[in-house]
mmCIF file of C-alpha atoms in Angstrom:
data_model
loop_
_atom_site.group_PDB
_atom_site.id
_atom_site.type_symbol
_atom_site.label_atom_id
_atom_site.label_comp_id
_atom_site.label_asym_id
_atom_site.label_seq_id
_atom_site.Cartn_x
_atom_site.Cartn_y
_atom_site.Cartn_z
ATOM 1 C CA UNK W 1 -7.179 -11.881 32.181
ATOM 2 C CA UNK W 2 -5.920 -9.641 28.944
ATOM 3 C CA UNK W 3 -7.749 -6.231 28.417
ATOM 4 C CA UNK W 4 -9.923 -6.454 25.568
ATOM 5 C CA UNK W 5 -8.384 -4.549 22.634
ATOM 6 C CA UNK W 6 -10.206 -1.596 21.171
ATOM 7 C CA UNK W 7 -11.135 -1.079 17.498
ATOM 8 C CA UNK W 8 -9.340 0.541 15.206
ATOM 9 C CA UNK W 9 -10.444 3.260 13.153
ATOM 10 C CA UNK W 10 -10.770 1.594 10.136
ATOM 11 C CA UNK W 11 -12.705 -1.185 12.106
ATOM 12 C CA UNK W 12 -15.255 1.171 13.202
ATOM 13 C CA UNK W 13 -15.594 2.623 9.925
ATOM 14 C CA UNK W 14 -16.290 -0.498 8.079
ATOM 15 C CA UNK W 15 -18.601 -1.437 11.015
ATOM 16 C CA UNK W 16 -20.771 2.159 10.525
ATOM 17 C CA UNK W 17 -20.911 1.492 7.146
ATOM 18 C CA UNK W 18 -22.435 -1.912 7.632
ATOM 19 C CA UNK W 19 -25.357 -0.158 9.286
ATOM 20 C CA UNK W 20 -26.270 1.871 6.003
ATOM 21 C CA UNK W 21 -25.781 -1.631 3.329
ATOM 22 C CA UNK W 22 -27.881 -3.614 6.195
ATOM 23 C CA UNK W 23 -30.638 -1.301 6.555
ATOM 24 C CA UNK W 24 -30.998 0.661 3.394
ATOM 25 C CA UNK W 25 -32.506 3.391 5.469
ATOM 26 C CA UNK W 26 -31.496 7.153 5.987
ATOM 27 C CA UNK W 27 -30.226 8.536 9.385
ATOM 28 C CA UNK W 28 -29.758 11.180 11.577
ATOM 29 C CA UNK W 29 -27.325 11.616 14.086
ATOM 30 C CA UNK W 30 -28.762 10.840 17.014
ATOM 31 C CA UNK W 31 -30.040 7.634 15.306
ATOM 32 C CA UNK W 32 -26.458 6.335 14.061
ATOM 33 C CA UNK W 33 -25.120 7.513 17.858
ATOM 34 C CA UNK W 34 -27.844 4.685 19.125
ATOM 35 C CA UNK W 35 -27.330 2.146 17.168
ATOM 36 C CA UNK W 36 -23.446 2.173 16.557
ATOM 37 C CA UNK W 37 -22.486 1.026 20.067
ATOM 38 C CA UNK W 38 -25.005 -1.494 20.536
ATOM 39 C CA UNK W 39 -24.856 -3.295 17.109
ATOM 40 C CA UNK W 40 -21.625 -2.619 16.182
ATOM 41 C CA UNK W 41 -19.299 -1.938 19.751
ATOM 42 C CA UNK W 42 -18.186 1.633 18.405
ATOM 43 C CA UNK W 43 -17.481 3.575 21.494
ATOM 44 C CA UNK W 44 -20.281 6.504 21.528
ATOM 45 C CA UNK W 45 -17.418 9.058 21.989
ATOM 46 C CA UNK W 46 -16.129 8.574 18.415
ATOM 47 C CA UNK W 47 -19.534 7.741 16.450
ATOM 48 C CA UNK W 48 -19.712 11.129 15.526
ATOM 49 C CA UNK W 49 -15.475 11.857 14.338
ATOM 50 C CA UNK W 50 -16.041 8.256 12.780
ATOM 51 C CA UNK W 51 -19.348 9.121 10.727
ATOM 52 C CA UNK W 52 -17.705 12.688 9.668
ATOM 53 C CA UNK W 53 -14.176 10.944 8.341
ATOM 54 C CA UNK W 54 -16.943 8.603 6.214
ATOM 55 C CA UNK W 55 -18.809 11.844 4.722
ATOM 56 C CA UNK W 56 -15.368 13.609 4.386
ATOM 57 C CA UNK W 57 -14.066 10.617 2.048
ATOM 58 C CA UNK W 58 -17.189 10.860 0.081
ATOM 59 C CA UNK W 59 -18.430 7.129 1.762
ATOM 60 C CA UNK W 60 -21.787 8.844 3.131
ATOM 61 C CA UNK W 61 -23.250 11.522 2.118
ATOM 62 C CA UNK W 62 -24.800 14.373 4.032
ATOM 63 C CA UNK W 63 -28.157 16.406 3.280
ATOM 64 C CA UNK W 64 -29.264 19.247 5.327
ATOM 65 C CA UNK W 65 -33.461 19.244 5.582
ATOM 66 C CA UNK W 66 -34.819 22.260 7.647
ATOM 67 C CA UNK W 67 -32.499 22.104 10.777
ATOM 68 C CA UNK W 68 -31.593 18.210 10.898
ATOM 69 C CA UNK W 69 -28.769 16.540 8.720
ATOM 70 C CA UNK W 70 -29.972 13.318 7.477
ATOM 71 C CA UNK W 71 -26.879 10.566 6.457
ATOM 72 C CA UNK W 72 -27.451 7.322 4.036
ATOM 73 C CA UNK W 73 -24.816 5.433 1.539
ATOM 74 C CA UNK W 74 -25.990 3.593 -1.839
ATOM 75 C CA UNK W 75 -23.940 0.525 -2.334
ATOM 76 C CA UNK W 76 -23.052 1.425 -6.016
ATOM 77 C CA UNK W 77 -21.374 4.707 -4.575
ATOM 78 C CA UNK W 78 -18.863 2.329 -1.962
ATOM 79 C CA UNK W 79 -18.574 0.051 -5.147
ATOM 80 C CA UNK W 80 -16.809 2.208 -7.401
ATOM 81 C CA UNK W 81 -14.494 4.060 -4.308
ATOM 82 C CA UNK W 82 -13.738 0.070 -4.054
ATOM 83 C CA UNK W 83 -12.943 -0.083 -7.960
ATOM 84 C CA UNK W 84 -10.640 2.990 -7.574
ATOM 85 C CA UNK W 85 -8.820 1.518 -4.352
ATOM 86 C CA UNK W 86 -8.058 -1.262 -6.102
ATOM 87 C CA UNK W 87 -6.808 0.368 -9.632
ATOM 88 C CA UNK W 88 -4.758 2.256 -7.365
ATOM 89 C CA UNK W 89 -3.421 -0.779 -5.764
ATOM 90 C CA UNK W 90 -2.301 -2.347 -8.881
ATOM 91 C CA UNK W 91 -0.713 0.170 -10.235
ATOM 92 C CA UNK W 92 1.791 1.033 -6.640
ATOM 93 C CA UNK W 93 2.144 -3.249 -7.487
ATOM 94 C CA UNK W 94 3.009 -2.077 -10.619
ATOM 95 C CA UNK W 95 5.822 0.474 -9.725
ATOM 96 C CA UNK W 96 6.785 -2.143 -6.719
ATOM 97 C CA UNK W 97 7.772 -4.332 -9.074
ATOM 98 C CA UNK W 98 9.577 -2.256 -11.435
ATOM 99 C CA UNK W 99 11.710 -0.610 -8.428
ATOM 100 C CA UNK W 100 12.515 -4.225 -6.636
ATOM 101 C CA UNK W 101 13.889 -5.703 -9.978
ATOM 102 C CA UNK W 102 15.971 -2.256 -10.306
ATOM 103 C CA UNK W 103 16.708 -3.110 -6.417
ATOM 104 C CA UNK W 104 17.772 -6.524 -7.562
ATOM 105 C CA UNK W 105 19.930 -5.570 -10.333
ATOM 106 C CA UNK W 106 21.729 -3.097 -8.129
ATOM 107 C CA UNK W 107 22.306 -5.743 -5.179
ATOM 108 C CA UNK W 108 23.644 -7.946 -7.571
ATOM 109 C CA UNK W 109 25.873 -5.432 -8.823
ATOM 110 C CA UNK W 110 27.260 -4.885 -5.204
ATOM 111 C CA UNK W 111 27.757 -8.251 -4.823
ATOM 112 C CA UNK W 112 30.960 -8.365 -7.806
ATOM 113 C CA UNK W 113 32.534 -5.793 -5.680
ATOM 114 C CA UNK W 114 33.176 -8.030 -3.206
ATOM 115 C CA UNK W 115 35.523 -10.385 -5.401
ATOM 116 C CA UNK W 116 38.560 -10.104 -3.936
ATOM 117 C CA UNK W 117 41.095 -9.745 -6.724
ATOM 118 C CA UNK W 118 44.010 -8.778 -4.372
ATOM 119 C CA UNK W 119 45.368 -12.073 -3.761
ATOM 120 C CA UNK W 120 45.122 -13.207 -7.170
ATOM 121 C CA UNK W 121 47.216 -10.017 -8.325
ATOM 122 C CA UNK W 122 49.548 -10.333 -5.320
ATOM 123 C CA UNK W 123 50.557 -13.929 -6.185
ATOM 124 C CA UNK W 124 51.139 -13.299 -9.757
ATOM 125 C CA UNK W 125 54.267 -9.911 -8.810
ATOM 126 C CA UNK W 126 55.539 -12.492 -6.445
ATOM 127 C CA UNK W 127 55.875 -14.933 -9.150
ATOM 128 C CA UNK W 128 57.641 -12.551 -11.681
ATOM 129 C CA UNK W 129 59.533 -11.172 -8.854
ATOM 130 C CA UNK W 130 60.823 -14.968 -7.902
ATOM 131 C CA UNK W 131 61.741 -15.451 -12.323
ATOM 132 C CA UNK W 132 63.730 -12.015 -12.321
ATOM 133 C CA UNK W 133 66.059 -13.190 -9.274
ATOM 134 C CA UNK W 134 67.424 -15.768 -11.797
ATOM 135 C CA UNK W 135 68.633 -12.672 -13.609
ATOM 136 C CA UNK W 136 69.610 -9.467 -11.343
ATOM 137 C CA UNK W 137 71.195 -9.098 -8.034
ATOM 138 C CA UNK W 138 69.296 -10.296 -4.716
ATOM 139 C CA UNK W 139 69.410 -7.036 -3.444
ATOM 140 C CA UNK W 140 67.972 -5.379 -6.626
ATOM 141 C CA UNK W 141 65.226 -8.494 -6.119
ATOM 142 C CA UNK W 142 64.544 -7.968 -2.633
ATOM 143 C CA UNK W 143 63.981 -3.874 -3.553
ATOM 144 C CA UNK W 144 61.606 -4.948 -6.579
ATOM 145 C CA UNK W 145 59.281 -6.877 -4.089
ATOM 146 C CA UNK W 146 59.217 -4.947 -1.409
ATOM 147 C CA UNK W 147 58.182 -1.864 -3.698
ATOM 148 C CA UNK W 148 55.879 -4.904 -4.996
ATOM 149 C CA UNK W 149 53.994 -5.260 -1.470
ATOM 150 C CA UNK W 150 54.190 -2.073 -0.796
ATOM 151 C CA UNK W 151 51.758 -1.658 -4.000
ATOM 152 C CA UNK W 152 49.733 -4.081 -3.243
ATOM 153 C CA UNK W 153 49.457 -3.247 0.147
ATOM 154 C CA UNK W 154 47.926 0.116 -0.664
ATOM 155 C CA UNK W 155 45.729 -1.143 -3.204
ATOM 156 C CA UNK W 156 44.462 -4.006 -0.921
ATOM 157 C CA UNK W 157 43.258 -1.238 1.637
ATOM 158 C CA UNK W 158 41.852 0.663 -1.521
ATOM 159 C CA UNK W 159 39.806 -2.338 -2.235
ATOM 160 C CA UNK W 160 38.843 -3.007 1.481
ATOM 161 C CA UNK W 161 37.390 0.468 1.953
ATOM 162 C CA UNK W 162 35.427 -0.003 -1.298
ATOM 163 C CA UNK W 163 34.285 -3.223 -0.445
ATOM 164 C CA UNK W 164 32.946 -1.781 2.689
ATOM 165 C CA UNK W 165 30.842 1.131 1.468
ATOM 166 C CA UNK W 166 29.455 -1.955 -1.006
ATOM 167 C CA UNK W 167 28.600 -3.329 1.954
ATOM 168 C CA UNK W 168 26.654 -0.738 2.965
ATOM 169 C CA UNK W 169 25.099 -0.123 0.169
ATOM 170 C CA UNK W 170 23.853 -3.524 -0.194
ATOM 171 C CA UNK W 171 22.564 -3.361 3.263
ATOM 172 C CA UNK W 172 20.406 -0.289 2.512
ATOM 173 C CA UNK W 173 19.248 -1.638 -0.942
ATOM 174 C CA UNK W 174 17.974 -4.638 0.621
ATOM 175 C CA UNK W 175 16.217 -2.549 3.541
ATOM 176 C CA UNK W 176 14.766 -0.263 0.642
ATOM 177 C CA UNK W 177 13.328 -3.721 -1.120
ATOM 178 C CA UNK W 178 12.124 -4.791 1.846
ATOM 179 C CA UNK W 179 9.579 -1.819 2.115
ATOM 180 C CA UNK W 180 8.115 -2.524 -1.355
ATOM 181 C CA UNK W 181 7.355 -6.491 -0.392
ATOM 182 C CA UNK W 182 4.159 -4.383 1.240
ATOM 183 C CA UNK W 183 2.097 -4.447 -2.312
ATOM 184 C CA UNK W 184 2.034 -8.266 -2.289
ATOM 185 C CA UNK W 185 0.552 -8.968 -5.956
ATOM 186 C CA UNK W 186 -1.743 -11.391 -3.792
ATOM 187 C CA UNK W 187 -3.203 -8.479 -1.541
ATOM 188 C CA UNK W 188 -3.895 -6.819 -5.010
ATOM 189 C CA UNK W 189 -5.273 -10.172 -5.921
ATOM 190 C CA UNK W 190 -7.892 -10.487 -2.795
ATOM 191 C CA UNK W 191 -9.028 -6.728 -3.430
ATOM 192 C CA UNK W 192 -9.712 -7.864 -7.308
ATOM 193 C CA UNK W 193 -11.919 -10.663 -5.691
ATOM 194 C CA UNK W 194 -13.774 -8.785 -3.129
ATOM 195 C CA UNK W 195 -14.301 -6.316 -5.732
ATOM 196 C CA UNK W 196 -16.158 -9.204 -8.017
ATOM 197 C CA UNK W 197 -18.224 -9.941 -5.123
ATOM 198 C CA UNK W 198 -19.345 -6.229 -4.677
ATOM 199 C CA UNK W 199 -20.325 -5.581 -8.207
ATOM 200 C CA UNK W 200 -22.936 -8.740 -7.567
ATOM 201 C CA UNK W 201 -24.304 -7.395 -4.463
ATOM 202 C CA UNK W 202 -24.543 -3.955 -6.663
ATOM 203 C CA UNK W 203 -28.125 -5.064 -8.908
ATOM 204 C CA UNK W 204 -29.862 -6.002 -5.419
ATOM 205 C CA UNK W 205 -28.934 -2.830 -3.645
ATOM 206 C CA UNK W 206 -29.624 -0.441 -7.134
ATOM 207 C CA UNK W 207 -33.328 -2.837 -6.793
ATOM 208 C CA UNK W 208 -33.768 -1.913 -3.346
ATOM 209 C CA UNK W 209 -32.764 2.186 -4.510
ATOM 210 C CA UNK W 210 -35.566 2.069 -7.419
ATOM 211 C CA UNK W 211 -38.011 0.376 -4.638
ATOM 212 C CA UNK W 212 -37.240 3.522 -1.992
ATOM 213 C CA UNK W 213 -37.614 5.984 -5.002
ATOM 214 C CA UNK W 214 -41.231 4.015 -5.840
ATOM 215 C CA UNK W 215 -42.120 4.352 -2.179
ATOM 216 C CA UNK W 216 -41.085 7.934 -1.730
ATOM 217 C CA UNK W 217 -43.095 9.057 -4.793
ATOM 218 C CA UNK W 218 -46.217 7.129 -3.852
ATOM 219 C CA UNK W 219 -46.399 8.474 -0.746
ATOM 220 C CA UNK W 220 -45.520 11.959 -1.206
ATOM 221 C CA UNK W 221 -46.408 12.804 -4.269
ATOM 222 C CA UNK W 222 -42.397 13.697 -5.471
ATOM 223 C CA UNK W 223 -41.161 12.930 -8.502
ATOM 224 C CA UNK W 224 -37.841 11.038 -9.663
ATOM 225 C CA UNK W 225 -36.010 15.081 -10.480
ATOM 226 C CA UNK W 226 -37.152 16.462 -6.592
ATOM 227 C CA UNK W 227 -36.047 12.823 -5.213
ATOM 228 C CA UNK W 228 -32.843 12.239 -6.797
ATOM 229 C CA UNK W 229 -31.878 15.830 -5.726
ATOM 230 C CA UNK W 230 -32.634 15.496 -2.192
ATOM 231 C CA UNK W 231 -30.908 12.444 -1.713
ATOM 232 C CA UNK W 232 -28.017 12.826 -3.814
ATOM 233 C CA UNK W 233 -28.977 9.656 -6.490
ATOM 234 C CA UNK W 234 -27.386 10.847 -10.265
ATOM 235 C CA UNK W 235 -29.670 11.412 -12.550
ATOM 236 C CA UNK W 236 -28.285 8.669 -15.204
ATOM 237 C CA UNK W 237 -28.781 5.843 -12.001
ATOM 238 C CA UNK W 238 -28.840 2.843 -13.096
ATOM 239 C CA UNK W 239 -27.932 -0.700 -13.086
ATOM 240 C CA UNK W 240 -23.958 -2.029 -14.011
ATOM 241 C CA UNK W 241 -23.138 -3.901 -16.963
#
């Protein structure tokens, strides 16, 4: 029977965050440290490292009452990290692209290296040297080609080094493309969509942020300055266009 696999760290943080959007509630620690293994499967050893990297990227925020911390996200707030995640997506698609067509250009270029001209060049001496024998001595002939091969000799090992480093060249060009085929214009494409979806989902959690503020002041007497202070809302709150 395989060992079940653990999650990853960017499992458990979507998973904690799930417990803020589901509940619309505020937290303490000891609360989240409850709750995250048994509704979620996040190993109470890293609840706490995992809620802190969440507060540290400005996911959850953090407000210190008296001598507790208290921890709650607002939907609108994981909606626009989402809308910068995803302009920063398209534009490394962006610069992806640009590089792999400069890539491409360069492969190609690597690729006329490999013509061999050598032959070509070495049949057309041995032709002239073949229409000169009808003309000089055999022995000045025989000298004329062999200084002929000897040539071409050296430049065919010229061109055979050359063609190698193309080689190699080629071969790290294509390796260098190869890492940019990670910002897939259709991974930028799925973020785009998931990002629609979020900014829909945004009017029913701002709804359920004006219906905690109503609460709050009804029941202690606070109004919307004191409240939007304590739990971090921005004073121009509101719903997206």
């Amino acid at each position: 029977m395989s060992k079940k696999k653990g999650l990853s760290l960017e499992e458990k943080r979507t998973r904690m965050m799930e417990i803020f959007f589901d509940s619309k509630d505020v937290f303490q620690l000891k609360d989240i440290e409850k709750i995250a293994p048994k509704s979620k499967g996040i190993s109470p050893m890293t609840v706490k490292d995992v809620l802190q990297s969440l507060v540290d990227d400005n996911m959850v925020d953090c407000e210190r009452v008296g001598t507790s911390n208290y921890y709650w996200a607002f939907p609108s707030k994981a909606v626009h990290a989402r809308k910068h995640k995803l302009e920063e997506l398209q534009k490394q698609a962006s610069e992806a692209k640009q590089r792999k067509e400069s890539l491409q250009k360069a492969v190609e270029k690597a690729k006329i290296g490999r013509q061999d001209t050598v032959s070509t060049r070495s049949c057309a001496d041995l032709k002239f040297c073949v229409l000169i024998a009808h003309q000089r001595s055999m022995t000045n002939v025989l000298c004329g080609c062999v200084r002929v091969c000897v040539r071409v000799q050296k430049e065919r090992s010229s061109m055979l080094k050359e063609l190698q480093a193309l080689r190699e060249e080629r071969t790290q060009l294509q390796a260098e493309l190869e890492k940019y085929r990670e910002c897939d214009p259709e991974v930028v494409e799925e973020m785009r969509k998931s990002n629609v979806v979020a900014k829909e989902a945004v009017s029913r959690w701002t709804d359920n942020v004006f219906a905690i503020k109503s609460w709050t002041k009804k029941k202690f007497a606070f109004d919307d300055g004191r409240i939007n202070k304590a739990f971090g809302i921005p004073e121009d709150f509101d719903y997206m266009d």
